[in-house]
PDB file of C-alpha atoms in Angstrom:
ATOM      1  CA  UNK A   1     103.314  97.373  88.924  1.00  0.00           C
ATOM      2  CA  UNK A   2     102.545  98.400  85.720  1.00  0.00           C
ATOM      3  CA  UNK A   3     104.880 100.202  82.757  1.00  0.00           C
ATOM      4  CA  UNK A   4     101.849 102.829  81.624  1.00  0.00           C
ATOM      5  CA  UNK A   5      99.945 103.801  85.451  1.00  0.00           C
ATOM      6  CA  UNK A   6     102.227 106.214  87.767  1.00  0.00           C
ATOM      7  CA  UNK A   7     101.742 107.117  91.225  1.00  0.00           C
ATOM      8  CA  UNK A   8     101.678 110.755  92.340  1.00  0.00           C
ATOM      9  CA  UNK A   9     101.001 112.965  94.999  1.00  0.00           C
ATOM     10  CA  UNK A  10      98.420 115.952  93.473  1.00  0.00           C
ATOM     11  CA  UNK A  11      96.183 118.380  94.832  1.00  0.00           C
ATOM     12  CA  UNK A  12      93.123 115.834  95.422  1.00  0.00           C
ATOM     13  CA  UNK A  13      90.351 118.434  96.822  1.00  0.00           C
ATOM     14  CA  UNK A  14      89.429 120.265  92.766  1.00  0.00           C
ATOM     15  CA  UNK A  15      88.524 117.929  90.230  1.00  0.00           C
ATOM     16  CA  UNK A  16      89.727 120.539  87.695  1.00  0.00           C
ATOM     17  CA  UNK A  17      93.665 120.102  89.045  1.00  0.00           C
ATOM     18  CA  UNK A  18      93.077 116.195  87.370  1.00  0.00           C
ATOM     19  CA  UNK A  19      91.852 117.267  84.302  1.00  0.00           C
ATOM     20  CA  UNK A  20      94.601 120.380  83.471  1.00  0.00           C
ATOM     21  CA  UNK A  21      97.193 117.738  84.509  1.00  0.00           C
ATOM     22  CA  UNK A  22      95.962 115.610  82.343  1.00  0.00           C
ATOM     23  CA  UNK A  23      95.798 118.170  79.502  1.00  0.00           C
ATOM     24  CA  UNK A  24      99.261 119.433  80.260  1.00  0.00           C
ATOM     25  CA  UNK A  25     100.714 115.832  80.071  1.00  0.00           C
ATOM     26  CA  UNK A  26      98.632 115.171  76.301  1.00  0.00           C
ATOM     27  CA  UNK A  27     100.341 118.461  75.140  1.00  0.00           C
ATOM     28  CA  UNK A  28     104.183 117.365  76.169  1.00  0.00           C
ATOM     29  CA  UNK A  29     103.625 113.591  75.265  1.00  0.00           C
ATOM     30  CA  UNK A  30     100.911 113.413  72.301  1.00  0.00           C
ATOM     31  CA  UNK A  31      99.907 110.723  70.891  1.00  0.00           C
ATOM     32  CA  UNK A  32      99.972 110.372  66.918  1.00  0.00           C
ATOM     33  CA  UNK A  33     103.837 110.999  66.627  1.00  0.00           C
ATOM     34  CA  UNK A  34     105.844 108.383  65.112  1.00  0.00           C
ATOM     35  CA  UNK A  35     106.902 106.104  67.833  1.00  0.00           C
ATOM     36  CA  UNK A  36     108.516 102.755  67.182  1.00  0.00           C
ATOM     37  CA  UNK A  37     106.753 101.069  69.792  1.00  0.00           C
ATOM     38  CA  UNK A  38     103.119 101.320  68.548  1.00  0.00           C
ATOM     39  CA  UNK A  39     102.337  97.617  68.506  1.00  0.00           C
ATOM     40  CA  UNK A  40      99.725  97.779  71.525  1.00  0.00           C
ATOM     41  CA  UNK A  41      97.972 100.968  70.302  1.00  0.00           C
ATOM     42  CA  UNK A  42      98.349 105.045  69.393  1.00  0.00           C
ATOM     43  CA  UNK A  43      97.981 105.155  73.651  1.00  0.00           C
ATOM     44  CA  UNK A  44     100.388 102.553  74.769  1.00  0.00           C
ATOM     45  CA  UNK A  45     103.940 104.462  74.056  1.00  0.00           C
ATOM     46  CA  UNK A  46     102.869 108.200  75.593  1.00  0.00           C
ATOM     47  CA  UNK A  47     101.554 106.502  78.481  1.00  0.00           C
ATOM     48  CA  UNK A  48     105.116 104.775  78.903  1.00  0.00           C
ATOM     49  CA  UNK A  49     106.627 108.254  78.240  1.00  0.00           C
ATOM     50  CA  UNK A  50     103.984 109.809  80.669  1.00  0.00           C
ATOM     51  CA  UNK A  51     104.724 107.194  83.759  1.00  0.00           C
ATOM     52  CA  UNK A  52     108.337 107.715  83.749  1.00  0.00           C
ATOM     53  CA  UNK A  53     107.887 110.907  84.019  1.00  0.00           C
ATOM     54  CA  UNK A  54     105.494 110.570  87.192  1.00  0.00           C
ATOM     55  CA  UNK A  55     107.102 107.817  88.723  1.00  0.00           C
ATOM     56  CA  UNK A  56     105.895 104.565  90.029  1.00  0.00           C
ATOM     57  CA  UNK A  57     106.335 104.953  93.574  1.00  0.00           C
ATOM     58  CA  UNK A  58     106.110 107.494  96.410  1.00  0.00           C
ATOM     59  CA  UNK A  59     107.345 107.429  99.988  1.00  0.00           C
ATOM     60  CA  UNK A  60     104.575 109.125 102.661  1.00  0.00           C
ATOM     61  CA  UNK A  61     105.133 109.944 106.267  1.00  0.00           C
ATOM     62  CA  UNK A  62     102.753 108.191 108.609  1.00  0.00           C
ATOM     63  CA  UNK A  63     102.073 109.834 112.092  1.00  0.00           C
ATOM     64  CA  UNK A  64     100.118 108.325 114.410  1.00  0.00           C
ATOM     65  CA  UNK A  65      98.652 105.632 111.805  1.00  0.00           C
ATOM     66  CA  UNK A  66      97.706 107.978 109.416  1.00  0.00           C
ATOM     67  CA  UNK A  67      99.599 109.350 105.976  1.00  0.00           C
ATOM     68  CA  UNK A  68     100.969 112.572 106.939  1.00  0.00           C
ATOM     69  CA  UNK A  69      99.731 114.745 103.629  1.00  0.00           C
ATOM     70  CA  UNK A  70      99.241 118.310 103.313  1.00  0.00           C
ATOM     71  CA  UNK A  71      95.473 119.766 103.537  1.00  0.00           C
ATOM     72  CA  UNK A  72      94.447 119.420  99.999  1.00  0.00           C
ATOM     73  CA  UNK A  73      96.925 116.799  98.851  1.00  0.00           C
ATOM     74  CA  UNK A  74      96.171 113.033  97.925  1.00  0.00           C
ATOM     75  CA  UNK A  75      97.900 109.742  96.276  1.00  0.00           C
ATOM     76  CA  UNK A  76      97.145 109.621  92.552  1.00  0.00           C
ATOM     77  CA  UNK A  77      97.142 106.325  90.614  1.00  0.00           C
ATOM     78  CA  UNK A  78      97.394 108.107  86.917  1.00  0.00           C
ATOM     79  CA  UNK A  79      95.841 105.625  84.236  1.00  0.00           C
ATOM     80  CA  UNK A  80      97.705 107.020  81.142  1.00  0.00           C
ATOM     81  CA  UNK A  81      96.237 104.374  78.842  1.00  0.00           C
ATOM     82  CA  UNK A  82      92.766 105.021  77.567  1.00  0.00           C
ATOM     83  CA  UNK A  83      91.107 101.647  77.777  1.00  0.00           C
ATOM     84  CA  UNK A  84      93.181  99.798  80.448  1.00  0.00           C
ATOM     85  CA  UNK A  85      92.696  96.725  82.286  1.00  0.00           C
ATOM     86  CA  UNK A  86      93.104  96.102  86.323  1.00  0.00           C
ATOM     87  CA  UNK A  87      96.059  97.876  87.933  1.00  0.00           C
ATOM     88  CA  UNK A  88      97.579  96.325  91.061  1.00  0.00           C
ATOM     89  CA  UNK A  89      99.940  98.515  93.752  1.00  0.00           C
ATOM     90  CA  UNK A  90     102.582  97.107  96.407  1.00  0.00           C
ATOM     91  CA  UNK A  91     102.357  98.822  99.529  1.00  0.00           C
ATOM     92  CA  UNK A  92     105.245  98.323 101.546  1.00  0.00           C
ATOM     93  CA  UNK A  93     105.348 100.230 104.762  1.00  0.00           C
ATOM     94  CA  UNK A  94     108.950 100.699 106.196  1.00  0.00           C
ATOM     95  CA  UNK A  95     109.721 101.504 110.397  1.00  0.00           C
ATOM     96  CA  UNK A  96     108.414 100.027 113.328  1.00  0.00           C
ATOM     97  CA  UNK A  97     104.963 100.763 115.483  1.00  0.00           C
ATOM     98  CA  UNK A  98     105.483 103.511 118.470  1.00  0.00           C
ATOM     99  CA  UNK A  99     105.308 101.119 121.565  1.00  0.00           C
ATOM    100  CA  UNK A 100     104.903 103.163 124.196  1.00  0.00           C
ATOM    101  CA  UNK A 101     106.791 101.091 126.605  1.00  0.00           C
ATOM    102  CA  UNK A 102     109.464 101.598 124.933  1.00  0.00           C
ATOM    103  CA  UNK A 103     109.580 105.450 125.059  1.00  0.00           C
ATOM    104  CA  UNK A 104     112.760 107.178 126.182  1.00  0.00           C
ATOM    105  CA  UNK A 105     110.322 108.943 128.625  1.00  0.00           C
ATOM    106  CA  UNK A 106     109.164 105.076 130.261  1.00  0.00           C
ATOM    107  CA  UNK A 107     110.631 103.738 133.442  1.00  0.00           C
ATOM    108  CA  UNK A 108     111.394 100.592 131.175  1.00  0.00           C
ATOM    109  CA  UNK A 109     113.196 102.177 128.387  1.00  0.00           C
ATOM    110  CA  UNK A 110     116.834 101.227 127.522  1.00  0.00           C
ATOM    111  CA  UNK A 111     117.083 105.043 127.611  1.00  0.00           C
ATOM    112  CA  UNK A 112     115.584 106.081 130.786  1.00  0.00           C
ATOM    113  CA  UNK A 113     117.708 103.680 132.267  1.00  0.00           C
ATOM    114  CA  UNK A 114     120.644 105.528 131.657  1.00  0.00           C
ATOM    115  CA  UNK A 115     119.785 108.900 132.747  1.00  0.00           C
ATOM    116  CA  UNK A 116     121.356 109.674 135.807  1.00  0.00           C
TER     117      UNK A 116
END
């Protein structure tokens, strides 16, 4: 919810993936240029720059309650400002629950019933 935070999905498990991301994103949007927008602080236009290129939202798999992510990765909230205040996320979760009275292998199911 906020123009200079992105979300991202990252390698979570090395500390040192963070910090060359962070240097790689410093060297392609550096502060100090001559940006128009500079009202809120040297920090305030790369991080705009630097969240639209990461995004602001992600969609995630979730089996069996849980996010389905690959063995080292993890959800990123990237703080591209250096002296921000609180951030706030919206999680909205999309699908149904697995009932499992309702699965095409239960005597109940709208499916099952058709089966000959």
């Amino acid at each position: 919810m906020h123009t200079s935070a992105s979300l991202a999905l990252n390698e979570s498990w090395d500390p040192d993936v963070r910090d060359d991301m962070e240097m790689m994103l410093n060297k392609i949007v550096p502060e100090g240029l001559q940006y128009r927008h500079s009202c809120e602080g040297p920090d305030d236009m790369p991080a705009h720059v630097k969240a639209c290129f990461l995004g602001s939202s992600l969609t995630i798999p979730i089996t069996d309650g849980k996010l389905s992510l690959g063995t080292w990765q993890g959800v990123w909230l990237c703080e591209h400002r250096d002296h921000a205040g609180s951030r706030k996320l919206v999680i909205t979760l999309s699908g149904c629950p697995r009932d499992s009275a309702r699965s095409p292998l239960s005597p109940v199911s709208p499916i099952a019933s058709t089966s000959s």
